[in-house]
mmCIF file of C-alpha atoms and ligand atoms in Angstrom:
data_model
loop_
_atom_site.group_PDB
_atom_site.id
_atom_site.type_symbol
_atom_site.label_atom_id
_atom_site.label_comp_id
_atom_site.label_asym_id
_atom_site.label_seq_id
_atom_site.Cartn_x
_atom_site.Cartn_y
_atom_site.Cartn_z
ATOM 1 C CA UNK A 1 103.688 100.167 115.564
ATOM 2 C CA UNK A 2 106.240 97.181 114.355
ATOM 3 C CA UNK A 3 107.125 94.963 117.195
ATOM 4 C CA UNK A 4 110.597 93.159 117.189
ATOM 5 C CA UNK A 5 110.436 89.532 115.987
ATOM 6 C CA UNK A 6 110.811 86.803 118.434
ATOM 7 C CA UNK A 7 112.272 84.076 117.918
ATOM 8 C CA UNK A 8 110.874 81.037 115.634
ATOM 9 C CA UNK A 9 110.307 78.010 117.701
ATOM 10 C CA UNK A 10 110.762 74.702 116.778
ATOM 11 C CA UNK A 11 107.530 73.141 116.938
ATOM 12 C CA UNK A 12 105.111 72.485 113.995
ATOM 13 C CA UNK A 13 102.176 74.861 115.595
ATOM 14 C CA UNK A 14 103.368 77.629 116.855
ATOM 15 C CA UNK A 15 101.898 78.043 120.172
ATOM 16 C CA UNK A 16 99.245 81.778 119.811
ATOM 17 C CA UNK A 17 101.515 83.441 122.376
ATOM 18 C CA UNK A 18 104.615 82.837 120.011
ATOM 19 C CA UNK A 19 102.990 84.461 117.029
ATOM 20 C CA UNK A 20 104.090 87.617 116.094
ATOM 21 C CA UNK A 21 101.889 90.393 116.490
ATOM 22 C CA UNK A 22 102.055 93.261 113.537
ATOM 23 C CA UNK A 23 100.084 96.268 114.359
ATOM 24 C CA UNK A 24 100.600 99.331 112.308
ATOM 25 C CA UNK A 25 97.831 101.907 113.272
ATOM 26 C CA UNK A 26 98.346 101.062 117.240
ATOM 27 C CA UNK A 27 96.158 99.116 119.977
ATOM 28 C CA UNK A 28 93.547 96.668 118.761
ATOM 29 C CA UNK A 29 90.548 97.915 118.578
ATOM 30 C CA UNK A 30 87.940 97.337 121.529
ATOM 31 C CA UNK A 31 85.786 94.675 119.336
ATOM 32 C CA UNK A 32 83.772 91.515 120.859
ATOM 33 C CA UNK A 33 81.589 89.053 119.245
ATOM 34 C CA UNK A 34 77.750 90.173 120.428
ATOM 35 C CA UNK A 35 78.595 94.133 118.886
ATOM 36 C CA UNK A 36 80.881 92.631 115.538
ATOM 37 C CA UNK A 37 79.581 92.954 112.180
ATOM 38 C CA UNK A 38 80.661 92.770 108.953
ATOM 39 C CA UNK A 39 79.317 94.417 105.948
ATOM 40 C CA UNK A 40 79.535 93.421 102.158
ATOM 41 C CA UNK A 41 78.655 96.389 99.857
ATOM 42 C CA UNK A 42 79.550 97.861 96.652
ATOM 43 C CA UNK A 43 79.204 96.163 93.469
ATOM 44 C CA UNK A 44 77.140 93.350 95.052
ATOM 45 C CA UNK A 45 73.506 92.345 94.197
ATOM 46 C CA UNK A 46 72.207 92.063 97.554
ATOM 47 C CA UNK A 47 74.204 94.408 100.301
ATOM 48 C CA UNK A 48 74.409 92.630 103.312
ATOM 49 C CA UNK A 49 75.572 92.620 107.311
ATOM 50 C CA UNK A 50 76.484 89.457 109.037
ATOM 51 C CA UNK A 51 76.530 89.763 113.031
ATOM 52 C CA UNK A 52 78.929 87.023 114.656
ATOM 53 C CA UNK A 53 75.981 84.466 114.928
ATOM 54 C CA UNK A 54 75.022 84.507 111.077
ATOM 55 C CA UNK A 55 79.090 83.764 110.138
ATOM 56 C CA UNK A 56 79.220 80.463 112.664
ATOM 57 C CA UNK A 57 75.903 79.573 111.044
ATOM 58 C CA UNK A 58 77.678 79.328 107.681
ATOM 59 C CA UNK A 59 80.014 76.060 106.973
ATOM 60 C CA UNK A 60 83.031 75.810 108.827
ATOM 61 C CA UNK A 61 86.657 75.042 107.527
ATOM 62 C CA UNK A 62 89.933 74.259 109.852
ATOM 63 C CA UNK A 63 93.715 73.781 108.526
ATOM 64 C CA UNK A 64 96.824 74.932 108.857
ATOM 65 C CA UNK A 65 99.076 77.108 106.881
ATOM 66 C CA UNK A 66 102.633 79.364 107.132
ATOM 67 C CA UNK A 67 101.807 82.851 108.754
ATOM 68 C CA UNK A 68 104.476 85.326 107.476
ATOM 69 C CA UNK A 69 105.211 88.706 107.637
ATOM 70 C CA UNK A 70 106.475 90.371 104.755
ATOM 71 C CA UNK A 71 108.886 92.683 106.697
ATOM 72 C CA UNK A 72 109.004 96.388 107.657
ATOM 73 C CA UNK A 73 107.143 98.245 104.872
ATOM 74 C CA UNK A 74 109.606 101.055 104.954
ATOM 75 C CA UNK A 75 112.683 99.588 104.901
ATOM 76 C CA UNK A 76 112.433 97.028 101.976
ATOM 77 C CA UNK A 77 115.631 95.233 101.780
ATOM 78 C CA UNK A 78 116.374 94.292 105.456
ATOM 79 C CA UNK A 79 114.949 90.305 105.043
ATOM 80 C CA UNK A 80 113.269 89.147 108.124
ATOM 81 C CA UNK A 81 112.693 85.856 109.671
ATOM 82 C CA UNK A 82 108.930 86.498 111.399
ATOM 83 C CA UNK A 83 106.910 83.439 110.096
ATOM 84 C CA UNK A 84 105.065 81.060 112.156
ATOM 85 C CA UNK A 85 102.919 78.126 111.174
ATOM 86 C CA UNK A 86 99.243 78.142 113.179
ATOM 87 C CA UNK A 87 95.715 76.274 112.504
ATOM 88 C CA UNK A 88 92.654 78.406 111.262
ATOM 89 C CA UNK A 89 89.078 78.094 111.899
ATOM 90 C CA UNK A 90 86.786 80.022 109.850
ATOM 91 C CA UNK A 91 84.122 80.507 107.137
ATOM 92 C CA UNK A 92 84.965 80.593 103.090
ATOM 93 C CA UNK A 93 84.778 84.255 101.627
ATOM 94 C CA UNK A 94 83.585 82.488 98.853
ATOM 95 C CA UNK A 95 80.825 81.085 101.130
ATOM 96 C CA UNK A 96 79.412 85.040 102.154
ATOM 97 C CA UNK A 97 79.947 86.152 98.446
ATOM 98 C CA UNK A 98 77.878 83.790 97.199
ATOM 99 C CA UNK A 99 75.001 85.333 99.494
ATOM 100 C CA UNK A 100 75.819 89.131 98.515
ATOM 101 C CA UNK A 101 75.973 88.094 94.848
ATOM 102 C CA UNK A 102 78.927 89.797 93.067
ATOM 103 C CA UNK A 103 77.785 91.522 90.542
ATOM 104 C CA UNK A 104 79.877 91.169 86.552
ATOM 105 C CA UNK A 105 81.592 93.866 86.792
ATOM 106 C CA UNK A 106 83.225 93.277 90.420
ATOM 107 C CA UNK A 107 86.681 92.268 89.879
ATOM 108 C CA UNK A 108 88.312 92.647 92.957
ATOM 109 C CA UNK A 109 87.458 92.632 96.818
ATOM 110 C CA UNK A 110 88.579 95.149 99.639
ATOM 111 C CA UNK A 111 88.900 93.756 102.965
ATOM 112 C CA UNK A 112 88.872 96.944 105.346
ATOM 113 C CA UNK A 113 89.757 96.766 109.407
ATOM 114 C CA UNK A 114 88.211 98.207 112.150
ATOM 115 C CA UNK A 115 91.565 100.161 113.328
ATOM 116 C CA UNK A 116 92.184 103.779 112.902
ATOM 117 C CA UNK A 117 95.811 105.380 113.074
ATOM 118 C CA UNK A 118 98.724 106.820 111.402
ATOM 119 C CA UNK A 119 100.891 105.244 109.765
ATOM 120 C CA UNK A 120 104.104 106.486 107.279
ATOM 121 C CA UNK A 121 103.296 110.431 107.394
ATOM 122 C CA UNK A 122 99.614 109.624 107.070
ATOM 123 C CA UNK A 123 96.719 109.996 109.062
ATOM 124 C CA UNK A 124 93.644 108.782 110.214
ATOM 125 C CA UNK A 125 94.079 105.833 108.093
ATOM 126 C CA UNK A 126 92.205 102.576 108.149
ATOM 127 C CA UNK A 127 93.896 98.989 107.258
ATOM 128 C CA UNK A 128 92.534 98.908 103.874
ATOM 129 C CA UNK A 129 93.612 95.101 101.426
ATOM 130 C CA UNK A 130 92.669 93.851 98.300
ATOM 131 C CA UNK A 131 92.985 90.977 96.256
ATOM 132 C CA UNK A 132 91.650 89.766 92.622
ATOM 133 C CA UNK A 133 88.281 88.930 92.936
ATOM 134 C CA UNK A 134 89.087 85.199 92.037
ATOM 135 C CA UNK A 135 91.874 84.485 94.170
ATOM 136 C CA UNK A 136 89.661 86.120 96.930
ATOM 137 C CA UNK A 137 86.775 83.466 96.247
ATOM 138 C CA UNK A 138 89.042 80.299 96.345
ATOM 139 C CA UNK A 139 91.046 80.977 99.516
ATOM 140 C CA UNK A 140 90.580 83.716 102.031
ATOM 141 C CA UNK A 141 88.639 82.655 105.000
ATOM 142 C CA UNK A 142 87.056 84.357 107.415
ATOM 143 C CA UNK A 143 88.710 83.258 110.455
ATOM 144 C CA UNK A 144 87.445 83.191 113.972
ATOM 145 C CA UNK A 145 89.908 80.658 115.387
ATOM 146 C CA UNK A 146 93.605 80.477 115.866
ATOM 147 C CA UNK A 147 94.905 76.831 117.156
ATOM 148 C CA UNK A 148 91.958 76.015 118.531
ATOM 149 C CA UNK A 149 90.911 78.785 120.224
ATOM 150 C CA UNK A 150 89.085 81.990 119.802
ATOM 151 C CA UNK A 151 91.267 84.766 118.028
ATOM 152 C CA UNK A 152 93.442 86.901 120.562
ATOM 153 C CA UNK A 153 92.681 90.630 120.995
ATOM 154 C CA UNK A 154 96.244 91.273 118.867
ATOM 155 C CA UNK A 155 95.311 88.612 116.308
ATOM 156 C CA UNK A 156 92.148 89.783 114.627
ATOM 157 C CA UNK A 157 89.173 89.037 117.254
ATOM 158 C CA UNK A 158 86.761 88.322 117.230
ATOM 159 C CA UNK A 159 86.748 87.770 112.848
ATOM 160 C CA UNK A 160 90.214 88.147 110.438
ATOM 161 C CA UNK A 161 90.644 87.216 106.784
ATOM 162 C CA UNK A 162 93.209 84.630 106.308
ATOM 163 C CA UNK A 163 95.259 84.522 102.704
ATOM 164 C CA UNK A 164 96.682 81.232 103.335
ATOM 165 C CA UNK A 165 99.561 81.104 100.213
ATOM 166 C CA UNK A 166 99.605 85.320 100.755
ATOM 167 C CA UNK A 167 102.202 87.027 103.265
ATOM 168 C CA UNK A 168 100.381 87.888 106.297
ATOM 169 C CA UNK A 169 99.947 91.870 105.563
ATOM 170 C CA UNK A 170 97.112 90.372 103.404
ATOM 171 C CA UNK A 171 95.326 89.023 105.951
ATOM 172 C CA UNK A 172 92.996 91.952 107.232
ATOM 173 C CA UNK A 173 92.572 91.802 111.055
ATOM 174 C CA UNK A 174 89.305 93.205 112.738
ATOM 175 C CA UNK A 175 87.595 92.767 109.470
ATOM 176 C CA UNK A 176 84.510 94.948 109.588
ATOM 177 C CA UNK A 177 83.660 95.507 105.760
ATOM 178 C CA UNK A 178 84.053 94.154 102.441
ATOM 179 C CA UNK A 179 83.909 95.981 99.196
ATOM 180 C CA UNK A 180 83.932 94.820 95.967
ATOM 181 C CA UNK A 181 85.082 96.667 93.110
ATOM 182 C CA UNK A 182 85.582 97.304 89.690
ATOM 183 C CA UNK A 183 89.026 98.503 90.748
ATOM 184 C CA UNK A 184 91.992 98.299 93.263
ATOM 185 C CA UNK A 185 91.776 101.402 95.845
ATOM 186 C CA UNK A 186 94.342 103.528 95.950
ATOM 187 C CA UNK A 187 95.703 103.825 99.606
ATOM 188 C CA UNK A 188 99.057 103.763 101.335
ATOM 189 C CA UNK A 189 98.801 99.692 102.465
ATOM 190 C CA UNK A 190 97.782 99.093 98.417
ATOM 191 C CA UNK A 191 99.433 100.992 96.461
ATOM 192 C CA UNK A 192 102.388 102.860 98.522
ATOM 193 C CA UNK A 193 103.497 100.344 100.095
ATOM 194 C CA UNK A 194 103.247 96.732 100.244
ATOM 195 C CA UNK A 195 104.540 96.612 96.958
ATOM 196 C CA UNK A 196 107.770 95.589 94.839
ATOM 197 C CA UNK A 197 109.321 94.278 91.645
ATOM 198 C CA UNK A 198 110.263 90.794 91.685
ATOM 199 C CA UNK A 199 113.500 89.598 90.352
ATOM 200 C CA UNK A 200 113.783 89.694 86.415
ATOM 201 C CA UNK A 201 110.339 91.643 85.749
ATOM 202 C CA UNK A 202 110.344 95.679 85.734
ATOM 203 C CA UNK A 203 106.489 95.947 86.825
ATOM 204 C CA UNK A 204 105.461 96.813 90.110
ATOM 205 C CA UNK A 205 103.360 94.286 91.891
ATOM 206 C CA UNK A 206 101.322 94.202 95.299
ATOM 207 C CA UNK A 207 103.071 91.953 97.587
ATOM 208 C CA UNK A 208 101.102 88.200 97.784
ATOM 209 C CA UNK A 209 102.514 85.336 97.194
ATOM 210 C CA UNK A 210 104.939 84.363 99.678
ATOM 211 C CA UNK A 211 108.756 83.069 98.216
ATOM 212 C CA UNK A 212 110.341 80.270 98.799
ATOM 213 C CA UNK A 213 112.278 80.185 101.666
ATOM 214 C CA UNK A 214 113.502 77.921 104.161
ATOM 215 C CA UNK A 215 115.129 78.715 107.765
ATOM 216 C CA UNK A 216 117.491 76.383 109.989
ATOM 217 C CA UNK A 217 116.176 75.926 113.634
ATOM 218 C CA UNK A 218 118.846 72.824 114.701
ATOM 219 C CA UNK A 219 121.820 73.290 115.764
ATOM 220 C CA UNK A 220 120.903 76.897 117.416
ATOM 221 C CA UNK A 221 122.588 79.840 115.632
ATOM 222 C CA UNK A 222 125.395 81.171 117.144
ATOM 223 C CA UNK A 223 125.357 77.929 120.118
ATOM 224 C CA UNK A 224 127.607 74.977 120.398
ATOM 225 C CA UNK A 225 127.482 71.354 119.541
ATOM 226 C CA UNK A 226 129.524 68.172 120.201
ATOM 227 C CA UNK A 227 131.626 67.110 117.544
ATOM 228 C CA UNK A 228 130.574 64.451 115.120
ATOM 229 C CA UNK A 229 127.674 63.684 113.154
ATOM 230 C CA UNK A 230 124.666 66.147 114.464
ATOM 231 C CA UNK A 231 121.284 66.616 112.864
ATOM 232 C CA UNK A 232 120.908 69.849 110.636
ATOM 233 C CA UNK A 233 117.378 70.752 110.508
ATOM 234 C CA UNK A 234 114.435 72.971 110.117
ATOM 235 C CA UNK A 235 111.312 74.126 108.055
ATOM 236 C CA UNK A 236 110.956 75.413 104.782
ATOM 237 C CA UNK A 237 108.044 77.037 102.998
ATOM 238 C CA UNK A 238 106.398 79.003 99.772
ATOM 239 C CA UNK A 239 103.239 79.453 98.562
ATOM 240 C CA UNK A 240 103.077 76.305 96.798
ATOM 241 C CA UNK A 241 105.127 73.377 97.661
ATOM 242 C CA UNK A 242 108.727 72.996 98.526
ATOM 243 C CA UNK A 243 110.011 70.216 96.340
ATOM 244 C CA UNK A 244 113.569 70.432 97.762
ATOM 245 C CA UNK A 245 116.290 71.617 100.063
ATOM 246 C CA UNK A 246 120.064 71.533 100.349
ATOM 247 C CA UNK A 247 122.429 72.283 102.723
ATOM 248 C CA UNK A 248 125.479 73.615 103.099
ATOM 249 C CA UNK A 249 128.654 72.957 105.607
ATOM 250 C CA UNK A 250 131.332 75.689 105.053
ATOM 251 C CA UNK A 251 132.692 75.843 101.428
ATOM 252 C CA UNK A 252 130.915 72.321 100.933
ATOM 253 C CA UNK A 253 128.625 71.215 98.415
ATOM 254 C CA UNK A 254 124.970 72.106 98.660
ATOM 255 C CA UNK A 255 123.814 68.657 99.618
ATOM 256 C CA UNK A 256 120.013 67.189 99.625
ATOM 257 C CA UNK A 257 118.370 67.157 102.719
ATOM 258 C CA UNK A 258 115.456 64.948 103.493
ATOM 259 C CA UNK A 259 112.170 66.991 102.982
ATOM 260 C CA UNK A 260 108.491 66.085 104.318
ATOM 261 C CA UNK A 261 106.030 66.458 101.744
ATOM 262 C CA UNK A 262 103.468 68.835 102.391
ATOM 263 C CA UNK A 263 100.190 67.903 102.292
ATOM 264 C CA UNK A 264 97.050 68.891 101.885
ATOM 265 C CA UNK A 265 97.348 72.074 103.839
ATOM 266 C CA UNK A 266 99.781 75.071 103.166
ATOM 267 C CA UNK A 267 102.039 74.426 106.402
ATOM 268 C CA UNK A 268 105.595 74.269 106.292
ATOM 269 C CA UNK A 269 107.658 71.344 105.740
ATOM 270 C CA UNK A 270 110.477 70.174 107.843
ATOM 271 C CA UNK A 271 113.841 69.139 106.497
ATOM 272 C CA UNK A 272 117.113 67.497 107.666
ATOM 273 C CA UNK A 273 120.485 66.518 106.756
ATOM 274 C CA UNK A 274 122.847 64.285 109.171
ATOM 275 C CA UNK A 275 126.293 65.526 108.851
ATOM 276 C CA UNK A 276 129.847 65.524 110.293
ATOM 277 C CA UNK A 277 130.831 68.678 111.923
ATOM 278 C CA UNK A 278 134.523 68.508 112.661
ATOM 279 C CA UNK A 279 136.209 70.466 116.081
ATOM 280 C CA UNK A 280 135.739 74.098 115.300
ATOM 281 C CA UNK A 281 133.825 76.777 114.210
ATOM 282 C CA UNK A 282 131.451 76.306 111.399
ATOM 283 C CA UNK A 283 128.887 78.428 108.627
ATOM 284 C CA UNK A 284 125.752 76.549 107.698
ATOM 285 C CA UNK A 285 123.151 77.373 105.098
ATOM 286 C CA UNK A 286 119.974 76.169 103.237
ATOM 287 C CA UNK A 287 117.975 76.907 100.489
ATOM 288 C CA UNK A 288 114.972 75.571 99.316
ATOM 289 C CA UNK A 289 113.408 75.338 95.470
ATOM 290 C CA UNK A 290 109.693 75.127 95.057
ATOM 291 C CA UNK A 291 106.790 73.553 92.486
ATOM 292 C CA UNK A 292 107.644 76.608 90.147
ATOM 293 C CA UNK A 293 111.335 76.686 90.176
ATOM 294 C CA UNK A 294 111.935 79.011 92.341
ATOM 295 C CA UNK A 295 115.171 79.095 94.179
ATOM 296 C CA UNK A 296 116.177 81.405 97.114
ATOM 297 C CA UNK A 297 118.438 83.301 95.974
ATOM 298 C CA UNK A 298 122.353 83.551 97.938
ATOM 299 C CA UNK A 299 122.048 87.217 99.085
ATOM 300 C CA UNK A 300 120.184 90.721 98.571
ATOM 301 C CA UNK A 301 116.512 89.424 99.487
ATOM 302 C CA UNK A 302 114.354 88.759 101.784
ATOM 303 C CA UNK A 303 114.028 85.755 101.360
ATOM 304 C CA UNK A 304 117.831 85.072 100.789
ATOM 305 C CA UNK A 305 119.489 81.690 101.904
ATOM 306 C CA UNK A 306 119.396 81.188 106.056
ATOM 307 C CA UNK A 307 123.140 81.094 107.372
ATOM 308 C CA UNK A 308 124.116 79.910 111.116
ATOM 309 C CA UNK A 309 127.149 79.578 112.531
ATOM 310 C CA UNK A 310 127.978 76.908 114.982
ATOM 311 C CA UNK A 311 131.084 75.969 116.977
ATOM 312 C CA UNK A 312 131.619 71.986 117.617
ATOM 313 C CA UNK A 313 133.472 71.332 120.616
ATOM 314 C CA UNK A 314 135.548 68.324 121.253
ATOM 315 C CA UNK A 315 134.248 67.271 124.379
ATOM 316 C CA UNK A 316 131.078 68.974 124.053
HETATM 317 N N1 MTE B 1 95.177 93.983 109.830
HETATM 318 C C1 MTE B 1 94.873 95.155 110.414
HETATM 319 N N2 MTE B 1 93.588 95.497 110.536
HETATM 320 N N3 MTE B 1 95.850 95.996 110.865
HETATM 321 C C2 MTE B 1 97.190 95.669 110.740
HETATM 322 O O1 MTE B 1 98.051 96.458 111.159
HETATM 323 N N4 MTE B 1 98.829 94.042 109.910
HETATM 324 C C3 MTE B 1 99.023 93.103 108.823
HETATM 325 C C4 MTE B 1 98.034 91.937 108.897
HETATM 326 N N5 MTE B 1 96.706 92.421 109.081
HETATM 327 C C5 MTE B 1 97.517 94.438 110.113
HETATM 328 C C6 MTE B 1 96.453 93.612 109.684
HETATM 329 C C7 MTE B 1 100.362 92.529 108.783
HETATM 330 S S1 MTE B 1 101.565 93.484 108.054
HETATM 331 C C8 MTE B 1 100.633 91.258 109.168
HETATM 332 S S2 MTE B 1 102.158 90.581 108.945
HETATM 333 C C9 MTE B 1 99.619 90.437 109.838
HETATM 334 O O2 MTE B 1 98.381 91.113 109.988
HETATM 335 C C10 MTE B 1 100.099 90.059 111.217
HETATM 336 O O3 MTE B 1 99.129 89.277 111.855
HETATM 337 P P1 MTE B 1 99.333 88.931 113.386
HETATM 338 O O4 MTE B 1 99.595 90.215 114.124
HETATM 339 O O5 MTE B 1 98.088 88.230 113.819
HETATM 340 O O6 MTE B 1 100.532 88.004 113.474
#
């Protein structure tokens, strides 16, 4: 089940009951925190179960970071706009492997849900992840917490992993087990889909890291404006940081917009440009470049340059 996206708001935290909600084997599943537990198994020298007590006995971290959806699985090319930007609390993966002991040969981790469905012609599936064993250890968290609050039913409760520079189909809600490997599983959320080729290599990769992208929130697409100079603004993200952003006004330049700097957490960054919009109807883009060079590219991605279109009235 893929619900529609609503629309981004423009607010730094999104507020939990504007986050998108991505459920692709049906309901939540019935969960709470005195039945949860989570098991860590396979290649592990001491197996383990944590009940809901044991993980909020274990230290605590708390920031914030871009929640994205990748986009419909099935139908690759149609870009999508679903991200959000929302404050975790939770425990370090790294924090629980460290008391299962991974053993040499483990080189990467499953995260499995506790939802059961069907999903793309299969059946009786489970929401199966999983990520190199290294990356796992230095950032997923094991989130119970979601701006302050305890996860929603839709949003993982009562315990999610969190991949905070990862798209969000990486970050396993309802996490019940753990499994690490010597390697990846073969299932239709790992190797079927989920994946791609990124532009100028021919291999095909899981999807992770999120691109660069950027989105304009101000002036509203498709609304009016008065004439004269107006503030063009709105976030822009990756998984590292975004080191710049340009606009565009028509067939104008791209010109440099001013750009937050990030911080210490992986949340977006807001931009703006003041610029004179003449009477009339008007096309407005962005595009941001990030700490590895990465551009958005004009058209035929996902994440491919954000265009509005605006009409400034005289006497508006
Ligand atoms: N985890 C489970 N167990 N089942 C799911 O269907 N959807 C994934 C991910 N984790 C999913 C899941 C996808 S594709 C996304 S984009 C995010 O959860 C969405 O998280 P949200 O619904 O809390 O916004």
């Amino acid at each position: 089940m893929i619900r529609t996206d609503p629309e981004t708001p423009d607010v730094y935290l999104t507020p939990v009951e504007d986050v998108f909600v991505r459920n692709h084997l049906g309901p939540h599943p019935r969960l709470d925190t005195d039945t949860w537990s989570l098991s860590v198994e396979g290649l592990v020298e001491r197996p383990l179960r944590l009940d809901f007590r044991a993980l909020e006995g274990l230290s605590q971290t708390r920031f914030t970071a871009v929640h994205e959806c990748f986009g419909n699985p099935l139908h690759p090319t149609v870009p999508t706009r679903a991200v959000t930007n929302v404050e975790w609390t939770g425990v370090p993966l790294a924090e629980v492997l460290e008391l299962a002991g991974p053993r040499p040969e483990a080189r990467h981790v499953w995260l499995e849900g506790a939802d059961r469905g069907d999903f793309a012609g299969e059946s009786g599936l489970s929401f199966l992840k999983d990520l190199p064993l290294a990356e796992a250890r230095a950032e997923v968290v094991l989130a119970h917490g979601m701006n302050g609050e305890p996860l929603r039913p839709d949003h993982g409760y009562p315990v999610r992993a969190v991949a905070p520079r990862m798209f969000g189909t990486n970050s396993v809600k309802w996490l019940t087990r753990i499994v690490l490997a010597a390697e990846r599983p073969e299932h239709v959320f790992t190797t079927r889909l989920y994946t791609r080729v990124l532009p100028g290599e021919s291999v095909v990769r899981p999807v992770r890291e999120k691109d660069v992208c950027s989105k304009l929130l101000a002036p509203k697409d498709g609304g009016t404006v008065p004439a004269g100079v107006r503030e063009l603004a709105g976030y822009a993200w990756s998984s590292g940081e975004v080191t710049a952003v340009e606009v565009a006004v028509d067939d104008g330049d791209w010109l440099p917009a001013e750009l937050e700097r990030r911080g210490p957490h992986p949340s977006w960054q807001r931009f703006r440009l003041r610029h004179h919009l003449a009477p009339g109807p008007h096309r407005i883009r962005c595009r941001a470049v990030d700490a590895a060079g990465r551009v958005q590219p004009l058209t035929g991605d996902r994440n491919a340059v954000h265009e509005i279109r605006v009409t400034a009235l005289v006497n508006g």
